[in-house]
Coordinates of C-alpha atoms in Angstrom, one line a residue:
Chain A
M203 CA 32.2 -31.4 -60.0
E204 CA 31.8 -28.0 -58.3
N205 CA 34.3 -26.5 -60.8
I206 CA 32.6 -27.8 -63.9
T207 CA 30.8 -25.1 -65.9
D208 CA 27.3 -25.5 -67.3
N209 CA 28.9 -25.0 -70.7
Q210 CA 31.1 -28.1 -70.2
F211 CA 28.0 -30.1 -69.3
T212 CA 26.2 -28.9 -72.5
E213 CA 29.2 -29.8 -74.6
W214 CA 29.4 -33.3 -73.1
S215 CA 25.7 -33.7 -73.5
Q216 CA 25.9 -32.8 -77.2
A217 CA 28.9 -35.1 -77.8
I218 CA 27.4 -38.0 -75.9
K219 CA 24.3 -37.7 -78.0
N220 CA 26.4 -38.0 -81.1
G221 CA 28.0 -41.2 -79.7
D222 CA 31.3 -39.7 -78.7
K223 CA 32.8 -42.2 -76.2
E224 CA 35.8 -39.9 -75.5
S225 CA 33.5 -37.2 -74.1
Y226 CA 31.5 -39.8 -72.3
S227 CA 34.7 -41.1 -70.6
N228 CA 35.7 -37.6 -69.6
F229 CA 32.3 -36.9 -68.1
F230 CA 32.6 -40.2 -66.2
R231 CA 36.1 -39.4 -64.9
A232 CA 35.0 -35.9 -63.8
C233 CA 31.8 -36.8 -62.1
Y234 CA 31.8 -40.4 -61.1
E235 CA 33.0 -39.8 -57.6
H236 CA 30.4 -37.1 -56.9
Y237 CA 27.5 -39.3 -58.0
V238 CA 28.9 -42.2 -55.9
R239 CA 28.8 -39.9 -52.9
F240 CA 25.3 -38.9 -53.8
A241 CA 24.1 -42.5 -54.1
Y242 CA 25.9 -43.4 -50.9
R243 CA 23.6 -41.0 -49.1
Y244 CA 20.7 -43.3 -50.0
V245 CA 22.2 -46.8 -50.0
K246 CA 24.8 -46.4 -47.3
S247 CA 27.2 -48.8 -48.9
K248 CA 30.2 -47.8 -51.0
D249 CA 30.2 -50.9 -53.2
Q250 CA 26.5 -50.6 -53.8
A251 CA 26.7 -46.9 -54.6
C252 CA 29.5 -47.6 -57.1
D253 CA 27.4 -50.3 -58.8
L254 CA 24.4 -48.1 -59.0
V255 CA 26.3 -45.2 -60.5
Q256 CA 27.9 -47.4 -63.1
E257 CA 24.5 -48.7 -64.0
A258 CA 23.3 -45.1 -64.3
F259 CA 26.1 -44.3 -66.7
I260 CA 25.3 -47.4 -68.8
K261 CA 21.7 -46.2 -68.9
L262 CA 22.8 -42.8 -70.0
W263 CA 24.7 -44.3 -72.9
K264 CA 21.8 -46.6 -73.9
N265 CA 19.4 -43.6 -74.0
R266 CA 21.9 -41.1 -75.4
E267 CA 19.8 -40.5 -78.5
Q268 CA 17.1 -39.0 -76.4
L269 CA 19.4 -36.6 -74.7
D270 CA 18.4 -33.0 -74.9
P271 CA 21.5 -30.8 -74.7
A272 CA 19.3 -27.8 -73.8
K273 CA 18.5 -29.7 -70.5
S274 CA 21.1 -30.1 -67.8
L275 CA 23.1 -33.3 -68.1
K276 CA 24.2 -32.8 -64.5
S277 CA 20.6 -33.0 -63.1
Y278 CA 19.6 -35.6 -65.6
M279 CA 22.3 -37.9 -64.2
F280 CA 21.2 -37.0 -60.6
T281 CA 17.7 -38.1 -61.6
I282 CA 18.8 -41.4 -62.9
V283 CA 21.1 -42.1 -59.9
R284 CA 18.3 -41.1 -57.5
N285 CA 15.7 -43.3 -59.2
L286 CA 18.1 -46.3 -59.2
S287 CA 19.0 -45.7 -55.5
L288 CA 15.3 -45.3 -54.5
N289 CA 14.5 -48.5 -56.3
H290 CA 17.4 -50.3 -54.6
I291 CA 16.2 -49.1 -51.2
R292 CA 12.6 -50.2 -52.0
D293 CA 13.8 -53.7 -53.0
H294 CA 16.2 -54.1 -50.0
K295 CA 14.2 -52.4 -47.4
N296 CA 15.9 -52.3 -44.0
K297 CA 13.5 -50.1 -42.2
L298 CA 14.5 -50.8 -38.7
E299 CA 17.8 -49.3 -39.1
S300 CA 16.6 -46.0 -40.4
I301 CA 13.9 -45.6 -37.8
D302 CA 16.3 -46.3 -35.0
D303 CA 18.6 -43.6 -36.3
R304 CA 15.8 -41.1 -36.5
E305 CA 14.5 -41.5 -33.0
I306 CA 17.7 -40.5 -31.2
S307 CA 16.6 -37.7 -28.9
L308 CA 18.4 -34.5 -28.3
D309 CA 19.3 -35.6 -24.8
A310 CA 20.9 -38.8 -25.9
L311 CA 22.8 -36.7 -28.4
I312 CA 24.2 -34.4 -25.8
I313 CA 25.2 -37.2 -23.5
H314 CA 26.9 -38.8 -26.5
Q315 CA 28.7 -35.6 -27.1
E316 CA 30.0 -35.4 -23.5
Q317 CA 31.2 -39.0 -23.5
N318 CA 33.3 -38.4 -26.5
T319 CA 35.3 -35.5 -25.1
N320 CA 38.4 -37.1 -26.6
D321 CA 37.1 -36.5 -30.0
S322 CA 38.3 -33.4 -31.8
Y323 CA 35.9 -30.5 -32.1
I324 CA 35.3 -31.2 -35.8
K325 CA 34.5 -34.8 -35.2
Q326 CA 31.9 -33.8 -32.6
T327 CA 30.4 -31.2 -34.9
V328 CA 30.1 -33.7 -37.7
K329 CA 28.2 -36.1 -35.4
V330 CA 25.9 -33.3 -34.2
I331 CA 25.1 -32.1 -37.7
K332 CA 24.6 -35.7 -38.9
K333 CA 21.9 -36.2 -36.2
L334 CA 20.3 -32.9 -36.9
I335 CA 20.0 -33.6 -40.6
K336 CA 18.7 -37.1 -40.0
K337 CA 15.8 -35.7 -38.0
L338 CA 14.5 -33.7 -41.0
P339 CA 11.6 -35.2 -42.9
E340 CA 12.9 -37.2 -45.8
R341 CA 11.9 -35.0 -48.7
Q342 CA 13.1 -31.9 -46.9
R343 CA 16.4 -33.5 -46.3
E344 CA 16.8 -34.6 -49.9
A345 CA 16.1 -31.1 -51.2
F346 CA 18.3 -29.5 -48.6
E347 CA 21.2 -31.8 -49.3
L348 CA 20.9 -31.4 -53.1
S349 CA 21.0 -27.6 -52.6
R350 CA 23.8 -27.4 -50.0
F351 CA 26.0 -30.4 -50.7
D352 CA 25.6 -30.8 -54.4
G353 CA 25.2 -27.2 -55.3
L354 CA 22.1 -27.6 -57.4
Q355 CA 19.8 -24.7 -58.2
H356 CA 16.2 -24.9 -57.1
D357 CA 14.9 -25.6 -60.6
E358 CA 17.4 -28.4 -61.0
I359 CA 16.3 -29.9 -57.7
A360 CA 12.7 -29.7 -58.9
E361 CA 13.7 -31.7 -62.0
V362 CA 15.6 -34.3 -60.0
M363 CA 12.9 -34.8 -57.4
N364 CA 10.1 -34.4 -59.9
I365 CA 8.3 -31.7 -57.9
S366 CA 7.6 -28.0 -58.5
A367 CA 10.3 -25.4 -57.8
R368 CA 7.9 -23.8 -55.3
T369 CA 7.7 -27.1 -53.3
V370 CA 11.5 -27.3 -53.4
N371 CA 11.7 -23.8 -52.0
N372 CA 9.2 -24.7 -49.2
H373 CA 11.2 -27.8 -48.4
I374 CA 14.4 -26.0 -48.1
V375 CA 13.0 -23.1 -46.1
S376 CA 11.4 -25.5 -43.7
A377 CA 14.6 -27.5 -43.4
C378 CA 16.6 -24.4 -42.7
N379 CA 14.1 -23.3 -40.0
T380 CA 14.3 -26.6 -38.3
L381 CA 18.1 -26.7 -38.4
R382 CA 18.3 -23.2 -37.1
E383 CA 16.0 -23.9 -34.2
E384 CA 17.5 -27.2 -33.2
Y385 CA 21.0 -25.7 -33.5
E386 CA 20.1 -22.9 -31.2
I387 CA 18.6 -25.2 -28.6
L388 CA 21.8 -27.3 -28.7
N389 CA 24.0 -24.3 -28.3
R390 CA 21.9 -23.0 -25.4
R391 CA 22.2 -26.3 -23.7
D392 CA 25.9 -26.4 -24.4
K393 CA 26.3 -23.1 -22.6
V394 CA 24.3 -24.4 -19.6
I395 CA 26.5 -27.5 -19.4
A396 CA 29.6 -25.3 -19.6
L397 CA 28.4 -23.2 -16.7
Chain B
M1351 CA 8.6 -17.2 -25.4
N1352 CA 5.8 -18.2 -27.5
I1353 CA 6.0 -15.0 -29.6
H1354 CA 9.6 -15.8 -30.2
K1355 CA 8.9 -19.3 -31.4
H1356 CA 6.2 -18.1 -33.6
D1357 CA 8.5 -15.6 -35.2
S1358 CA 11.2 -18.1 -36.1
S1359 CA 8.7 -20.6 -37.6
E1360 CA 7.4 -18.0 -40.0
R1361 CA 10.8 -16.9 -41.3
K1362 CA 10.9 -17.2 -45.0
D1363 CA 14.5 -17.2 -45.9
D1364 CA 16.8 -20.1 -46.3
S1365 CA 19.9 -18.5 -44.9
L1366 CA 21.7 -20.1 -42.0
P1367 CA 23.9 -18.6 -39.2
E1368 CA 27.5 -18.5 -40.1
E1369 CA 28.5 -21.0 -37.4
L1370 CA 26.0 -23.5 -38.6
S1371 CA 27.0 -23.0 -42.2
D1372 CA 30.6 -23.8 -41.2
D1373 CA 29.6 -26.9 -39.3
L1374 CA 27.6 -28.0 -42.3
E1375 CA 30.6 -27.5 -44.5
N1376 CA 32.7 -29.6 -42.1
Y1377 CA 30.1 -32.2 -42.2
R1378 CA 30.0 -32.2 -46.0
Q1379 CA 33.8 -32.6 -46.2
A1380 CA 33.8 -35.4 -43.6
Q1381 CA 31.1 -37.2 -45.6
N1382 CA 33.0 -36.7 -48.8
S1383 CA 36.3 -38.1 -47.3
K1384 CA 34.4 -41.3 -46.4
I1385 CA 34.0 -41.9 -50.1
S1386 CA 37.1 -40.9 -51.8
L1387 CA 38.0 -42.9 -54.9
T1388 CA 41.5 -43.4 -56.2
E1389 CA 42.2 -42.7 -59.8
S1390 CA 42.6 -46.4 -60.5
E1391 CA 39.3 -47.2 -58.9
V1392 CA 37.6 -44.6 -61.2
E1393 CA 39.5 -46.0 -64.3
S1394 CA 38.5 -49.6 -63.6
A1395 CA 34.9 -48.6 -63.0
L1396 CA 35.0 -46.7 -66.4
D1397 CA 36.6 -49.8 -68.1
N1398 CA 33.8 -51.9 -66.7
V1399 CA 31.1 -49.5 -68.0
L1400 CA 32.8 -49.2 -71.4
L1401 CA 32.9 -53.0 -71.7
Q1402 CA 29.2 -53.2 -70.9
I1403 CA 28.1 -50.6 -73.4
D1404 CA 30.3 -52.2 -76.1
D1405 CA 28.6 -55.5 -75.4
K1406 CA 25.3 -54.0 -75.8
S1407 CA 25.8 -51.9 -78.9
E1408 CA 27.9 -54.3 -81.0
N1409 CA 26.5 -57.7 -80.2
S1410 CA 22.9 -57.3 -81.3
P1411 CA 23.4 -56.5 -85.0
E1412 CA 25.8 -59.5 -85.4
E1413 CA 23.2 -61.8 -83.9
S1414 CA 20.4 -60.6 -86.1
G1415 CA 22.5 -61.2 -89.2
K1416 CA 23.2 -64.8 -88.5
G1417 CA 20.4 -66.3 -90.5
F1418 CA 16.7 -66.2 -91.3
T1419 CA 15.4 -69.6 -90.3
I1420 CA 12.2 -68.9 -88.5
D1421 CA 11.0 -71.3 -85.9
W1422 CA 7.2 -70.9 -86.2
K1423 CA 6.5 -72.9 -83.1
L1424 CA 8.8 -70.7 -81.1
M1425 CA 7.3 -67.7 -82.7
S1426 CA 3.8 -68.6 -81.7
I1427 CA 4.9 -69.3 -78.1
A1428 CA 6.6 -65.9 -78.1
A1429 CA 3.6 -64.2 -79.5
S1430 CA 1.2 -65.7 -76.8
V1431 CA 3.7 -64.9 -74.1
T1432 CA 3.8 -61.3 -75.3
F1433 CA 0.0 -61.3 -75.5
L1434 CA -0.4 -62.6 -72.0
G1435 CA 2.2 -60.1 -70.8
M1436 CA 0.2 -57.3 -72.5
L1437 CA -3.0 -58.4 -70.7
F1438 CA -1.2 -58.6 -67.4
F1439 CA 0.3 -55.1 -68.0
L1440 CA -3.2 -53.7 -68.9
S1441 CA -4.6 -55.2 -65.7
I1442 CA -2.2 -53.3 -63.5
P1443 CA -3.9 -50.0 -62.6
V1444 CA -2.1 -46.7 -62.8
T1445 CA -1.6 -45.3 -59.3
V1446 CA -0.7 -41.8 -58.4
E1447 CA 0.4 -41.2 -54.8
V1448 CA 1.0 -37.7 -53.5
P1449 CA 3.5 -37.3 -50.7
N1450 CA 2.6 -35.2 -47.7
G1451 CA 3.4 -31.5 -48.2
E1452 CA 2.8 -31.6 -51.9
L1453 CA -0.1 -31.3 -54.4
A1454 CA -0.3 -33.1 -57.8
T1455 CA -2.5 -32.8 -60.9
V1456 CA -3.4 -35.8 -62.9
N1457 CA -4.5 -35.4 -66.5
L1458 CA -6.6 -38.3 -67.8
P1459 CA -6.7 -39.5 -71.4
D1460 CA -10.2 -38.0 -71.9
G1461 CA -9.2 -34.5 -71.0
S1462 CA -10.5 -34.7 -67.4
S1463 CA -8.1 -33.4 -64.8
I1464 CA -7.9 -34.1 -61.1
T1465 CA -5.9 -32.1 -58.6
L1466 CA -4.9 -34.2 -55.6
N1467 CA -4.3 -32.9 -52.1
S1468 CA -1.3 -33.9 -50.0
G1469 CA -1.3 -37.6 -48.9
S1470 CA -4.0 -38.7 -51.4
E1471 CA -3.9 -41.6 -53.8
L1472 CA -5.7 -42.0 -57.1
S1473 CA -5.8 -45.1 -59.3
Y1474 CA -7.4 -46.0 -62.6
T1475 CA -7.1 -48.8 -65.2
R1476 CA -4.9 -48.5 -68.2
L1477 CA -8.0 -48.9 -70.3
Y1478 CA -9.5 -45.8 -68.9
N1479 CA -11.8 -44.2 -71.4
H1480 CA -11.9 -47.4 -73.5
L1481 CA -13.7 -49.6 -71.1
N1482 CA -15.1 -47.1 -68.7
R1483 CA -14.3 -43.9 -66.8
T1484 CA -13.9 -45.2 -63.3
V1485 CA -11.2 -44.0 -60.9
T1486 CA -10.5 -44.8 -57.2
L1487 CA -9.7 -42.1 -54.8
S1488 CA -8.4 -42.2 -51.2
G1489 CA -8.0 -38.7 -49.7
E1490 CA -9.1 -35.5 -51.4
G1491 CA -9.3 -34.3 -54.9
Y1492 CA -10.8 -31.6 -57.1
F1493 CA -12.3 -33.1 -60.2
D1494 CA -12.8 -31.3 -63.5
V1495 CA -14.6 -33.9 -65.6
Q1496 CA -15.0 -33.7 -69.4
S1497 CA -18.6 -34.3 -70.6
N1498 CA -19.3 -37.7 -72.2
T1499 CA -22.9 -38.8 -72.1
D1500 CA -22.1 -42.4 -73.2
K1501 CA -19.6 -43.1 -70.5
P1502 CA -20.4 -41.7 -67.0
F1503 CA -17.4 -40.8 -64.9
I1504 CA -17.4 -42.7 -61.6
V1505 CA -15.2 -42.1 -58.5
N1506 CA -15.1 -44.8 -55.8
T1507 CA -13.7 -43.9 -52.4
P1508 CA -13.4 -46.2 -49.4
N1509 CA -16.9 -45.1 -48.2
S1510 CA -18.8 -43.7 -51.2
S1511 CA -19.4 -43.7 -54.9
V1512 CA -19.9 -40.6 -57.0
K1513 CA -21.3 -40.6 -60.6
V1514 CA -21.2 -37.7 -62.9
L1515 CA -21.6 -36.8 -66.6
G1516 CA -19.5 -33.7 -66.9
T1517 CA -18.9 -31.3 -64.0
E1518 CA -16.5 -29.9 -61.5
F1519 CA -16.5 -31.0 -57.9
N1520 CA -14.4 -31.5 -54.8
L1521 CA -14.5 -34.9 -53.0
S1522 CA -12.7 -36.0 -49.8
D1523 CA -12.7 -39.3 -48.0
W1524 CA -9.7 -39.8 -45.7
D1525 CA -11.1 -42.9 -44.2
D1526 CA -9.7 -41.7 -40.9
S1527 CA -12.6 -42.8 -38.7
S1528 CA -13.6 -39.3 -38.0
K1529 CA -17.3 -38.4 -37.7
I1530 CA -17.5 -37.0 -41.2
R1531 CA -16.6 -39.8 -43.6
V1532 CA -17.0 -38.3 -47.0
K1533 CA -17.5 -34.7 -48.1
L1534 CA -18.6 -33.8 -51.6
S1535 CA -18.9 -30.2 -52.8
V1536 CA -20.2 -29.4 -56.3
T1537 CA -18.9 -26.3 -58.1
E1538 CA -20.5 -26.9 -61.5
G1539 CA -23.2 -29.2 -63.0
T1540 CA -24.9 -32.1 -61.2
V1541 CA -23.5 -35.1 -59.4
E1542 CA -25.0 -38.4 -58.1
F1543 CA -23.8 -39.4 -54.7
A1544 CA -24.2 -42.7 -52.9
E1545 CA -22.7 -44.7 -50.0
I1546 CA -20.4 -47.5 -51.3
N1547 CA -22.4 -50.6 -52.2
D1548 CA -25.7 -48.8 -51.8
N1549 CA -28.0 -48.2 -54.7
D1550 CA -29.8 -45.3 -53.2
S1551 CA -28.2 -42.2 -54.6
M1552 CA -28.8 -38.5 -54.0
V1553 CA -28.6 -35.9 -56.7
L1554 CA -26.6 -32.7 -55.9
N1555 CA -26.6 -29.5 -57.8
E1556 CA -24.2 -26.5 -58.1
N1557 CA -23.1 -25.0 -54.8
E1558 CA -24.4 -27.9 -52.8
I1559 CA -22.5 -29.9 -50.3
A1560 CA -23.2 -33.5 -49.2
V1561 CA -21.8 -35.1 -46.1
L1562 CA -21.8 -38.8 -45.3
N1563 CA -21.3 -39.4 -41.6
S1564 CA -20.2 -42.4 -39.6
E1565 CA -23.8 -43.5 -39.1
S1566 CA -24.2 -43.8 -42.9
E1567 CA -26.5 -40.8 -43.1
I1568 CA -26.2 -38.4 -46.0
T1569 CA -27.1 -34.8 -45.4
S1570 CA -26.9 -32.0 -48.0
Y1571 CA -27.0 -28.3 -47.7
S1572 CA -26.1 -25.2 -49.7
A1573 CA -22.9 -23.4 -48.8
D1574 CA -20.0 -21.4 -50.0
I1575 CA -17.9 -23.8 -52.0
D1576 CA -14.8 -21.6 -51.9
N1577 CA -14.0 -22.8 -48.4
M1578 CA -14.1 -26.4 -49.6
I1579 CA -11.5 -25.8 -52.3
A1580 CA -9.3 -23.5 -50.2
W1581 CA -6.5 -26.1 -50.3
L1582 CA -6.2 -25.7 -54.1
S1583 CA -4.6 -22.3 -53.6
N1584 CA -2.5 -23.4 -50.6
N1585 CA -5.0 -22.0 -48.0
I1586 CA -6.4 -24.0 -45.1
S1587 CA -10.1 -23.9 -44.2
F1588 CA -11.6 -25.8 -41.3
Q1589 CA -15.4 -26.0 -41.7
N1590 CA -16.8 -27.3 -38.4
D1591 CA -14.2 -30.1 -38.7
D1592 CA -13.6 -32.3 -35.7
L1593 CA -10.1 -31.8 -34.2
K1594 CA -8.9 -35.3 -35.2
H1595 CA -9.7 -34.5 -38.8
A1596 CA -8.2 -31.0 -38.5
F1597 CA -4.9 -32.3 -37.2
G1598 CA -5.0 -34.8 -40.0
I1599 CA -5.1 -32.0 -42.5
L1600 CA -2.1 -30.3 -40.9
E1601 CA -0.1 -33.5 -40.8
R1602 CA -0.6 -34.0 -44.5
R1603 CA -0.1 -30.4 -45.5
F1604 CA 3.1 -29.9 -43.5
D1605 CA 4.4 -33.4 -43.6
T1606 CA 4.6 -33.7 -39.8
I1607 CA 3.3 -36.0 -37.1
I1608 CA 0.8 -34.8 -34.6
S1609 CA 0.3 -37.3 -31.8
I1610 CA -2.7 -37.0 -29.4
D1611 CA -2.7 -38.1 -25.8
K1612 CA -4.8 -41.3 -25.4
D1613 CA -7.0 -39.9 -22.7
L1614 CA -8.1 -37.0 -25.0
N1615 CA -11.3 -37.4 -26.8
L1616 CA -11.4 -34.9 -29.7
Q1617 CA -14.4 -36.3 -31.6
S1618 CA -16.8 -34.0 -29.9
E1619 CA -14.7 -30.9 -30.4
S1620 CA -14.9 -29.1 -33.8
I1621 CA -13.3 -26.0 -35.3
T1622 CA -14.0 -23.4 -38.0
A1623 CA -11.2 -21.3 -39.1
Y1624 CA -9.4 -20.0 -42.3
Y1625 CA -5.7 -19.5 -42.9
H1626 CA -4.3 -17.8 -45.9
D1627 CA -1.2 -19.6 -47.3
P1628 CA 0.1 -20.6 -43.8
K1629 CA 3.8 -21.4 -43.7
G1630 CA 3.9 -23.8 -40.7
A1631 CA 1.8 -26.0 -38.6
E1632 CA 2.9 -24.6 -35.2
S1633 CA 1.0 -21.3 -35.2
I1634 CA -2.2 -23.1 -36.2
I1635 CA -1.7 -25.8 -33.5
Q1636 CA -1.1 -23.0 -31.1
D1637 CA -4.4 -21.3 -32.1
I1638 CA -6.4 -24.6 -31.8
C1639 CA -4.9 -25.3 -28.4
T1640 CA -5.6 -21.8 -27.1
I1641 CA -9.3 -22.0 -28.3
K1642 CA -9.9 -25.5 -27.0
G1643 CA -7.9 -25.2 -23.8
L1644 CA -5.3 -27.8 -24.8
S1645 CA -1.5 -27.6 -24.7
Y1646 CA 1.1 -28.8 -27.1
Q1647 CA 4.8 -29.7 -27.1
K1648 CA 7.3 -30.1 -29.9
T1649 CA 8.6 -33.6 -30.4
N1650 CA 11.4 -35.1 -32.5
N1651 CA 9.2 -35.4 -35.5
G1652 CA 6.3 -33.1 -34.9
Y1653 CA 4.0 -32.2 -32.0
R1654 CA 2.2 -33.8 -29.1
I1655 CA -1.2 -32.5 -28.0
S1656 CA -2.3 -33.0 -24.3
T1657 CA -4.7 -31.5 -21.8
N1658 CA -3.6 -28.3 -20.0

């Protein structure tokens, strides 16, 4: 999806509005996987993520006449997928799991890191980053991930999350501050352990 | 040490050190590789979707063309079900919830508008302006009410009731068991203020503030209203607020959690201060702790306040 131009999205949007199934299918082929990954971040199940994104595409087709080609099709789909995902979480709440994940302390994290010395460096980094990101407040994390991992602009994120661009910016700046600080602390402790 | 911390929390940019950026990219790729779909998986998903949209767009016209025998009994049942559904729908109030760290503006059908502070909730009936002009608020809001002498505008909060004809005012009721339960500040016109379920009301004029405390006493005084609505322009103003209340304001504004040691009694301590567009909670917490002789630590999800 990273390589698709805004123009392409506009073309698809126009064509889908006119009921062109060919373009609709092309859009699906090009972006399905990315949206599934996005939904997975919420629902944590591949099958469920696939189902939700298919539902989103069906919804897009049903409402195609209301499509506004001047607006970004890319973020419109993000919005639908996000709403469906949030609804799904709401209806299948499994709160315990997410709270447990969040309360892992830095110390536990470092011990964890030491125990897995067999893991490759990348594998370890991935674990560390995962924990750091999980510790961010939910809305900050959402905005940050949409910006970093999905490459959306701040105004697009504002549309997807239904908040002002200013709030998006605040969320992202706060998230970056936290990540920077926590990362520094980790690195400092790493050096101490190495000594 | 503190100075250094202070600096980094006030940084405004969203750039990250190169090493961290690389790690984030590694993380992203690792996450992506968890979900990688084969071409045939994508195609079968697409087939599934195409099948479903075909179903929906082609079946309905056929069915409606089948015949025109109308079953009146069925129709009347359908009509009453629809009617009951409508009634049910109308009885569900509209609720607006504002997450911590954000503000929201609600425009009501009569042209009145309400700006809600972080962590507040407002609800009103779908028949607002037809039946009455009553809304329910939990938290803090700035009200700009359109004048309508036939239908007074009423705000109910957990602890108070406010009745107006057409004015502008700020009202807060966080129901957080702090000493000040409800605070009402009038910027324009007159407002009737009463404790909930109490018929004795008090009339307030422009530039007057009324406070309902935990002993159910209402006091009013004239004061600078600007401080009361500082939050509308992203500023923070503490006006002789007790510390529990002040920390509540910070929690909602910065979407963080401030826990207070059990043996600390903050009810008797209050603070007056003004911050212009602050960017983080930490420097404010630091100030409060310095003034009140407290100390704080960062925790996983916020801060912990304890004695020195």
